[in-house]
Coordinates of C-alpha atoms and ligand atoms in Angstrom, one line a residue:
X16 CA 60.5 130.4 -8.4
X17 CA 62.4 132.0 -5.8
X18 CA 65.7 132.4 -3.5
X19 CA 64.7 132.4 0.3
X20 CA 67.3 134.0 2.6
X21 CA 67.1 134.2 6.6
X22 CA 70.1 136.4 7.9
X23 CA 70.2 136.3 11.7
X24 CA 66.4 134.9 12.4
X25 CA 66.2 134.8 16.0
X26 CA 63.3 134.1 18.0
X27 CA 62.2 134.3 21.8
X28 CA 59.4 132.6 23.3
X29 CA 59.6 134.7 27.1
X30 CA 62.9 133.6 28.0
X31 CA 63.0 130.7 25.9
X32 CA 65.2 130.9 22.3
X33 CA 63.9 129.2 20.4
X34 CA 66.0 130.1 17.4
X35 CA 69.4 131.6 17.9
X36 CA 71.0 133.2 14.9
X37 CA 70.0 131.3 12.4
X38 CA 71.4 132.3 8.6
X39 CA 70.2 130.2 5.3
X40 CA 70.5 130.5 1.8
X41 CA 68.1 128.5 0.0
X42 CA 68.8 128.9 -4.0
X43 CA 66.5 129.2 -6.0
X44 CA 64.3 125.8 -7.0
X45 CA 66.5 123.9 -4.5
X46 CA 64.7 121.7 -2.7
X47 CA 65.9 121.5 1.1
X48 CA 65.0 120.0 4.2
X49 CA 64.9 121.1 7.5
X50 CA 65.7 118.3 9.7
X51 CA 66.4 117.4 13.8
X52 CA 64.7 116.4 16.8
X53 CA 61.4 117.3 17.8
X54 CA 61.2 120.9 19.5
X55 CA 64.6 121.7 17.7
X56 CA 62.9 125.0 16.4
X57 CA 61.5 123.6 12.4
X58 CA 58.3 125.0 12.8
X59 CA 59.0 128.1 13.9
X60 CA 61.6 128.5 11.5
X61 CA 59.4 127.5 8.3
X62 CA 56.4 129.7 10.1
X63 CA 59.1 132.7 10.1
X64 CA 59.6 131.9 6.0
X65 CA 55.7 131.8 5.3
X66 CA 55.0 135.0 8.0
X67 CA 52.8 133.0 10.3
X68 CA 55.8 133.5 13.4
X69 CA 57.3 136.7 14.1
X70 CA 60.9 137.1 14.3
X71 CA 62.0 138.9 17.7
X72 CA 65.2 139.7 14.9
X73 CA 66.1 139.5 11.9
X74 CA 65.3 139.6 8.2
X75 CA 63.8 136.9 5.8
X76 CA 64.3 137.9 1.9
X77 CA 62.0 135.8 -0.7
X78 CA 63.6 136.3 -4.1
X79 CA 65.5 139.2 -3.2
X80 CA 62.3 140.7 -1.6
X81 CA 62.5 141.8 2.2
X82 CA 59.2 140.3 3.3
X83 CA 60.3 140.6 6.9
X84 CA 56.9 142.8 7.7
X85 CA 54.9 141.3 5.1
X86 CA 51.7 139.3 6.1
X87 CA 51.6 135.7 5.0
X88 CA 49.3 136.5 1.7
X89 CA 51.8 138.9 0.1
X90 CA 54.8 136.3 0.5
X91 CA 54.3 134.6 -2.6
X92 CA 54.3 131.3 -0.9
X93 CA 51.9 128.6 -0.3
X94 CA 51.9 126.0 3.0
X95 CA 51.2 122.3 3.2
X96 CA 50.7 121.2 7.2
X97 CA 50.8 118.3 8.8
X98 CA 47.5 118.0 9.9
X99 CA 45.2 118.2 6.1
X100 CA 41.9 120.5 6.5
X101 CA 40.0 119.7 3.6
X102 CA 36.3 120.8 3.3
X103 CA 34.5 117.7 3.9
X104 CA 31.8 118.8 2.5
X105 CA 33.6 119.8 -0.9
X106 CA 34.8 117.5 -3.6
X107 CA 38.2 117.6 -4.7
X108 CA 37.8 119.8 -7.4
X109 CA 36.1 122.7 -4.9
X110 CA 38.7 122.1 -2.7
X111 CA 41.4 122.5 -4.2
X112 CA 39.9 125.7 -6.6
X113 CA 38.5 127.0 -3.3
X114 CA 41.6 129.9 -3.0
X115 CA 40.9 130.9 -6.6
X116 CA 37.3 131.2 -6.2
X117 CA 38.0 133.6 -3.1
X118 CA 39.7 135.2 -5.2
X119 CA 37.6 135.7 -8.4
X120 CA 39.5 133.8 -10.9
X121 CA 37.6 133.2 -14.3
X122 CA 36.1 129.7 -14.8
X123 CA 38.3 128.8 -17.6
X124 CA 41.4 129.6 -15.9
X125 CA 40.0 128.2 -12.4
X126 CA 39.9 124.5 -14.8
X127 CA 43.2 124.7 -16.7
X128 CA 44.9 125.5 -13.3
X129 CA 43.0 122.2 -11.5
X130 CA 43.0 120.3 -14.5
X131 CA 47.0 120.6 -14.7
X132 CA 47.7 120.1 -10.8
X133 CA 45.6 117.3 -10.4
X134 CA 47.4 115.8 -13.1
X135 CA 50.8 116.8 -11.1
X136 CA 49.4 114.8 -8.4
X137 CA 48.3 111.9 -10.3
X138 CA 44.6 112.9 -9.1
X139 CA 43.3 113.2 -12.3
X140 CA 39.6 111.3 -12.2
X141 CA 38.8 111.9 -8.6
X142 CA 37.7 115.5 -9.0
X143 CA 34.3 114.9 -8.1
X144 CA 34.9 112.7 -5.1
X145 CA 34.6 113.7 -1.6
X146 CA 37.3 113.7 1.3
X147 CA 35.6 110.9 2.9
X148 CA 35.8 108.3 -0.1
X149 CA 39.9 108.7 0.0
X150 CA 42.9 107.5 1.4
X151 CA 45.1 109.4 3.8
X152 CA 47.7 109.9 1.0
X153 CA 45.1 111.0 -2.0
X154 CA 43.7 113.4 0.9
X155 CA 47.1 114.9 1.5
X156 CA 47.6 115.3 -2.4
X157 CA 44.9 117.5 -2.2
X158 CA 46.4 119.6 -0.3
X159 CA 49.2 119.8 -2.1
X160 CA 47.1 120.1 -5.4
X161 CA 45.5 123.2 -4.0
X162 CA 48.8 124.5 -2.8
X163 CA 50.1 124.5 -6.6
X164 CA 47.2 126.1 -8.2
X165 CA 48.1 129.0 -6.4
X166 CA 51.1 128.8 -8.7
X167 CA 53.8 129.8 -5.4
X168 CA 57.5 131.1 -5.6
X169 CA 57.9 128.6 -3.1
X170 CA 56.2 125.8 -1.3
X171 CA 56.7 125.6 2.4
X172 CA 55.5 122.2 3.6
X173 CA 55.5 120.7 7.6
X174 CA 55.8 117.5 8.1
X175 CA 53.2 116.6 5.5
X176 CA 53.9 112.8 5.4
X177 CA 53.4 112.3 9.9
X178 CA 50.0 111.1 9.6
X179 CA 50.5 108.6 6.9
X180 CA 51.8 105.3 7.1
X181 CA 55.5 104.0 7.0
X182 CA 54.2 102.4 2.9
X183 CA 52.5 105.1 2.1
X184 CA 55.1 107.8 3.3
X185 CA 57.5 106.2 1.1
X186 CA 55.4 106.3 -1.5
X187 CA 54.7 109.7 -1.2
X188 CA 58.1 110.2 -1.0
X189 CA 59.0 109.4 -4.4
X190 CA 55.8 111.8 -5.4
X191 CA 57.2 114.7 -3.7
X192 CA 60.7 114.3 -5.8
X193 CA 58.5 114.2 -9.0
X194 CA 56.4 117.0 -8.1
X195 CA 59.5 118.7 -7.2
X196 CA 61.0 118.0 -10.9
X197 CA 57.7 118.8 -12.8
X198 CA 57.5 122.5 -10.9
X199 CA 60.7 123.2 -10.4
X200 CA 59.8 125.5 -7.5
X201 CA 61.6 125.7 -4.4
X202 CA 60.6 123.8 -1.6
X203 CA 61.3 124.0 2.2
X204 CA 60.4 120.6 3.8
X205 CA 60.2 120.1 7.4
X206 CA 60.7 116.6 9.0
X207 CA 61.9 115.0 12.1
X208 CA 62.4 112.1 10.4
X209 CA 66.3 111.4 9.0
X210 CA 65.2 108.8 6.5
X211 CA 62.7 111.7 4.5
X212 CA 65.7 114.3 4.2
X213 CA 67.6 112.1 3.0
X214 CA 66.0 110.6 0.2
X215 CA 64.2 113.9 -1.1
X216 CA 66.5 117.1 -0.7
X217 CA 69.2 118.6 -2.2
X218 CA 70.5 119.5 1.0
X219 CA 69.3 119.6 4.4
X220 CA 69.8 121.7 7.1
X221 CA 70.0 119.7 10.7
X222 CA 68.8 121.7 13.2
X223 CA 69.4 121.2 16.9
X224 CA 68.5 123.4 20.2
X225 CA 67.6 126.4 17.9
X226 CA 71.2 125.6 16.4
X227 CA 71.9 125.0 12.4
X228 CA 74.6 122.2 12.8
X229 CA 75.1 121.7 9.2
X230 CA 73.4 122.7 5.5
X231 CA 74.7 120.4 3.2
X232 CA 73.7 117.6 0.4
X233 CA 72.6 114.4 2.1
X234 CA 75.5 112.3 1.2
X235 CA 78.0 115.0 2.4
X236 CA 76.2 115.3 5.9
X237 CA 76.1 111.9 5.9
X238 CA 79.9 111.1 4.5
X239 CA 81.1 113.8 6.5
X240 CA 79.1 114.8 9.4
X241 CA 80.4 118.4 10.9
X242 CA 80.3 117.3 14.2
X243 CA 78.7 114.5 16.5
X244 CA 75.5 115.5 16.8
X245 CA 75.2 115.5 12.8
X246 CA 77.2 112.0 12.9
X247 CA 74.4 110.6 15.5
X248 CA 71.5 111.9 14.1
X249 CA 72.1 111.1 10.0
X250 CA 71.5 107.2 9.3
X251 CA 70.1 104.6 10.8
X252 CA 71.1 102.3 12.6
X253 CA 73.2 105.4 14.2
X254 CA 77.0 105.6 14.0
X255 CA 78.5 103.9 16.9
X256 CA 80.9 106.2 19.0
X257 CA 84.0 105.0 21.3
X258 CA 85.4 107.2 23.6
X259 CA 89.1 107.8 23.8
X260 CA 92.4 110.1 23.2
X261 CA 94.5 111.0 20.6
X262 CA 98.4 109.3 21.6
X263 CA 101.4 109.7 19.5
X264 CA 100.4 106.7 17.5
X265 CA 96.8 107.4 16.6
X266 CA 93.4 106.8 18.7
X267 CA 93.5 104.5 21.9
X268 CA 90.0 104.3 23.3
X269 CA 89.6 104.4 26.9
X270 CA 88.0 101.3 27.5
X271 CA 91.2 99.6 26.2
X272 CA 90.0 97.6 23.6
X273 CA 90.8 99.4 20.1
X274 CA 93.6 101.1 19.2
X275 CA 93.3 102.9 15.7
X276 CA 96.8 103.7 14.1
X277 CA 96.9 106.9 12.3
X278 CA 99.5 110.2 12.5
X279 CA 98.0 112.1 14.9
X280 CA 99.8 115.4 13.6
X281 CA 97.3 115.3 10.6
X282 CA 94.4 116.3 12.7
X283 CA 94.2 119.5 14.4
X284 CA 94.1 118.0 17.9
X285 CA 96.9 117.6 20.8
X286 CA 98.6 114.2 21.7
X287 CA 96.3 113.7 25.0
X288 CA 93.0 115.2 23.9
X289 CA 89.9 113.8 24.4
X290 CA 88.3 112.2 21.3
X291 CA 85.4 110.5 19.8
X292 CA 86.1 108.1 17.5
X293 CA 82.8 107.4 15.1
X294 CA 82.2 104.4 12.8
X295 CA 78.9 103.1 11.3
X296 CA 77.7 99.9 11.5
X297 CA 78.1 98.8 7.8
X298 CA 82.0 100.0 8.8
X299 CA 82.4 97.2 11.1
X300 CA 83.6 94.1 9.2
X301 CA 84.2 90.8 10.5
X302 CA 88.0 90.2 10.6
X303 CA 88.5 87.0 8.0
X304 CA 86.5 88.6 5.4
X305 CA 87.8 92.2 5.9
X306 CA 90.4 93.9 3.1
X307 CA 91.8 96.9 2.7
X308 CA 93.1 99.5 5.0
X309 CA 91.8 98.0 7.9
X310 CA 92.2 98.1 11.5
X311 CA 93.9 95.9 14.6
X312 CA 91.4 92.9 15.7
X313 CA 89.2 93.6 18.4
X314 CA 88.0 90.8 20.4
X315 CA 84.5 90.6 20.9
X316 CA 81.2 88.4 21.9
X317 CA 78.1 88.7 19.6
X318 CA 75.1 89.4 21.8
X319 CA 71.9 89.9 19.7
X320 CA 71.4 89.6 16.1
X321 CA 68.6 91.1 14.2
X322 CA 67.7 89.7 10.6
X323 CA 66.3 92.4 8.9
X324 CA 66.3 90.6 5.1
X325 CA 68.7 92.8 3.4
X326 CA 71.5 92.8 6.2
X327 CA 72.0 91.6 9.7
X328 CA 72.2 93.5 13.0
X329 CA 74.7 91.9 15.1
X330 CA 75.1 93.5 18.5
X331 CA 78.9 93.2 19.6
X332 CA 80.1 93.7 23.1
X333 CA 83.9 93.7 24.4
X334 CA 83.6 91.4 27.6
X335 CA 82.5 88.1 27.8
X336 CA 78.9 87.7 29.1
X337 CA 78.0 91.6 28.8
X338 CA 74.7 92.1 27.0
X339 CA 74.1 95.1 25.5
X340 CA 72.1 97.9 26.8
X341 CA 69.3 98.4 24.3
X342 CA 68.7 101.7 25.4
X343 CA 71.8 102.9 24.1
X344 CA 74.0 100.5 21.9
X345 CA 76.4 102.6 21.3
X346 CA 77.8 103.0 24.8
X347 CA 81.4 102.3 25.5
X348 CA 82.4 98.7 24.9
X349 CA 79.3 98.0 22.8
X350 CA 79.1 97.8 19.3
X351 CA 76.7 97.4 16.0
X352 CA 77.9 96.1 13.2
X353 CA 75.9 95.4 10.3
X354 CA 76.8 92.5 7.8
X355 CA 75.3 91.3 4.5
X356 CA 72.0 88.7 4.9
X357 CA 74.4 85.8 4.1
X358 CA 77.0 86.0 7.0
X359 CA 77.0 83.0 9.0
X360 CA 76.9 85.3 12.5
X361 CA 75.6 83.5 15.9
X362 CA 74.6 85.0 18.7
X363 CA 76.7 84.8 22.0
X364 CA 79.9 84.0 20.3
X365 CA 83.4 85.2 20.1
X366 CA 84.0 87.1 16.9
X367 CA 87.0 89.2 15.9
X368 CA 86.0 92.6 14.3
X369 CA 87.9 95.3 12.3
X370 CA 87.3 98.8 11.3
X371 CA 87.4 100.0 7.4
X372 CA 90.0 103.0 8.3
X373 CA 89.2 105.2 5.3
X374 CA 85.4 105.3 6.6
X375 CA 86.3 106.3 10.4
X376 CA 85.6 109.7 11.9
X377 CA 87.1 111.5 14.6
X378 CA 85.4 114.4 16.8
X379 CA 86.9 116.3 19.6
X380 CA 85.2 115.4 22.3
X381 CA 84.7 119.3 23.8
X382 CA 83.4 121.0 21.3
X383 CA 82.3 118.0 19.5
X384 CA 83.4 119.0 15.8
X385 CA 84.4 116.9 13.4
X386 CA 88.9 116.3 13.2
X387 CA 89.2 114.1 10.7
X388 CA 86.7 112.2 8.3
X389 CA 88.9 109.2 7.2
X390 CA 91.7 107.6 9.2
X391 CA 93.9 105.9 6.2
X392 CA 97.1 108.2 6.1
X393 CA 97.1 111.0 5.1
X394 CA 93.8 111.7 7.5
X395 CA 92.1 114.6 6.0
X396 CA 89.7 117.4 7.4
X397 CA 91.2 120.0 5.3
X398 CA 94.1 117.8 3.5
X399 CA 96.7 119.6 5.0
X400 CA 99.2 117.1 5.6
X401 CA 102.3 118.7 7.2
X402 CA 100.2 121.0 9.6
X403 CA 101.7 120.4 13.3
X404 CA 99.1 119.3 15.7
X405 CA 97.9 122.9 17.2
X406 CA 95.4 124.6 18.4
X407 CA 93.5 127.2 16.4
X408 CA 91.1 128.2 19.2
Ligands
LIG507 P1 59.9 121.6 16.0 O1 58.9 122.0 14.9 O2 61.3 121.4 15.6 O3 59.4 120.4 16.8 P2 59.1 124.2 17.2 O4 59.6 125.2 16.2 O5 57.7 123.9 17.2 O6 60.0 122.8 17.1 O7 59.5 124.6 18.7 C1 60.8 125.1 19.0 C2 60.8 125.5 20.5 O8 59.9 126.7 20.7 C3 60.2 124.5 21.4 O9 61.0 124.5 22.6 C4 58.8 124.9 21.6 O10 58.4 124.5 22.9 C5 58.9 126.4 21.6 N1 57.7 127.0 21.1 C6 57.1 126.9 19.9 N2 56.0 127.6 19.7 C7 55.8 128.2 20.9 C8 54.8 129.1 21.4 N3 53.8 129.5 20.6 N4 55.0 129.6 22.6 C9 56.0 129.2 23.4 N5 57.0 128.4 23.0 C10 56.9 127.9 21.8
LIG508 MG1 57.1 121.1 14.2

């Protein structure tokens, strides 16, 4: 078990940055994920952890330990990739005992330590099977397996689950958490995929350009995203965002069609500045079933709906006729709304929506960070009620 600490990791490729200044403190059998777009800088980050990149700057600490100049082998850490080389030629009991045999570990302790992780794994049974007799997931379990009979501070693992299928993955999913609880080891996962971070970690970082954007537990990245990028990137179907300006009454967007009421001196934002209102899709309620502290009606036309079982899609645009651009639904004057699997939704019909206020978010649209996560009164970023509307920057 082990704290992991990057203080001011930087890395250049030439003259590309790849990592900026990138600080993280991972405690210490926390399990976090490192999540964002492809190219965003994972790898190299997680590589910088294990000692397979070299930082152009900065230091990486493994419980408490400055490892910065420290080859891979002396980290403490063991790596699960993306792409699984097993032995083919080995079964899975000489594969996964393969590090300890390198290193002349006795025979009884080579079996306890195999015995235990293939149980971990739920591989027990298979020992003497070869590579090529299992399935994608058993294989990658393998790989894991070996990983933990090296008995690791911390496991460092990218993007383990890309080559398996969408069932599978989630299956493996759940393993992960379990494997997780049973070794109580850190972990540093690496995904591109939103729906993986959020189901497994106790927080993630999202990463974009070289560029931590947040480190927080899913729900809170999710509930309250620190600005858009976060917002867009967290959940799926992604938040829809409508441009606008803050006025002395609240949000009016510039397309004309919403106005959201609010007092505009609870956010930290002038009367006139640019802003991005955000709202999900399961935020977006039909106006005669809607309660609460809800929005005006906006007027809209249904374009497209999508049954997915569970909910319904239900692509919403503002003038009559539009359609929506599939490329990117959430430009202005389009919206998605999701609704429950029994709404009784058409498609190219007029349909008035609201917005649940207390689950709206508001950006400023330069720097793009977050104003206000919640628009019933009072708003709140940092609960200060009274505070006039000014600038702190
Ligand atoms: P991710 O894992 O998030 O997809 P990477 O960490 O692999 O991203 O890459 C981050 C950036 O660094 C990308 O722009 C990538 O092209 C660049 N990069 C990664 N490795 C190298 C390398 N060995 N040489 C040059 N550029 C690299
Ligand atoms: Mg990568």
């Amino acid at each position: 078990m082990a704290t992991i600490e990057l203080e001011h990791i930087r890395k250049e490729y030439g003259t590309d940055i790849a990592i900026e200044d990138l600080n993280l403190d991972i405690e210490d059998g926390e399990f976090i994920t490192l999540v964002g777009p492809s190219g965003c800088g994972k790898s190299t980050t997680i590589e910088t952890i294990a000692g397979l990149t070299k930082p152009t700057s900065g230091t990486v600490s493994i419980g408490e330990r400055d490892v910065t100049k420290l080859p891979p082998k002396d980290r403490g850490i063991a790596m699960v990739f993306q792409n699984i080389a097993l032995f083919p030629h080995k079964d899975v009991y000489d594969n996964i005992s393969f590090g300890l045999q390198l290193r002349k570990f006795d025979e009884a302790e080579i079996d306890k330590r195999v015995e235990k992780a293939a149980d971990t794994v739920q591989l027990n049974g298979m020992l003497d099977r070869m590579p090529s007799e299992m399935s994608g997931g058993q294989r990658q379990r393998v790989a894991i397996a070996r990983a933990i009979v090296r008995q690791p501070d911390a496991f460092l693992m990218d993007e383990p689950l890309a080559n398996l299928d969408a069932e599978l993955r989630v299956h493996m999913r759940t393993q992960l958490q379990r494997i997780h609880d049973e070794l109580d080891t850190t972990i540093v996962y690496v995904t591109h995929d939103q729906a993986q971070a959020m189901t497994m970690s106790d927080r993630i970082a999202v990463i974009d350009d070289g560029d931590l954007q947040q480190f927080a537990p899913p729900l809170e990245c999710y509930n309250e995203p620190a600005n858009l990028f976060v917002a867009g990137f967290i959940g799926s179907p992604a938040m829809n965002f409508i441009e606008g300006h803050l006025t002395a009454q609240g949000f009016e967007s510039d397309a004309g069609y919403l106005d959201v009421e609010f007092d505009p001196s609870t956010v930290d934002a002038a009367v006139g500045q640019d802003v991005v209102l955000g709202a999900r899709p399961e935020h977006v309620l039909p106006s005669d079933t809607a309660t609460g502290d809800v929005t005006a009606q906006i007027d809209t036309y249904t374009d497209v709906t999508e049954p997915m079982g569970k909910e319904i899609f239900v692509y919403l645009v503002t003038d009559q006729g539009a359609t929506v651009d599939m490329e990117d639904p959430g430009a202005s004057g389009q919206l998605l709304m999701s609704v429950g699997p029994a709404a009784d939704v058409g498609e190219d019909e007029p349909l008035s929506v609201v917005f649940d206020k207390s689950n709206l978010h508001l950006f400023d649209a330069d720097s793009e960070v977050a104003l206000a996560h919640g628009l019933s009164e009072p708003a709140t970023v940092d609960g200060s009620e009274d505070t006039p509307a000014s600038a702190d920057d």
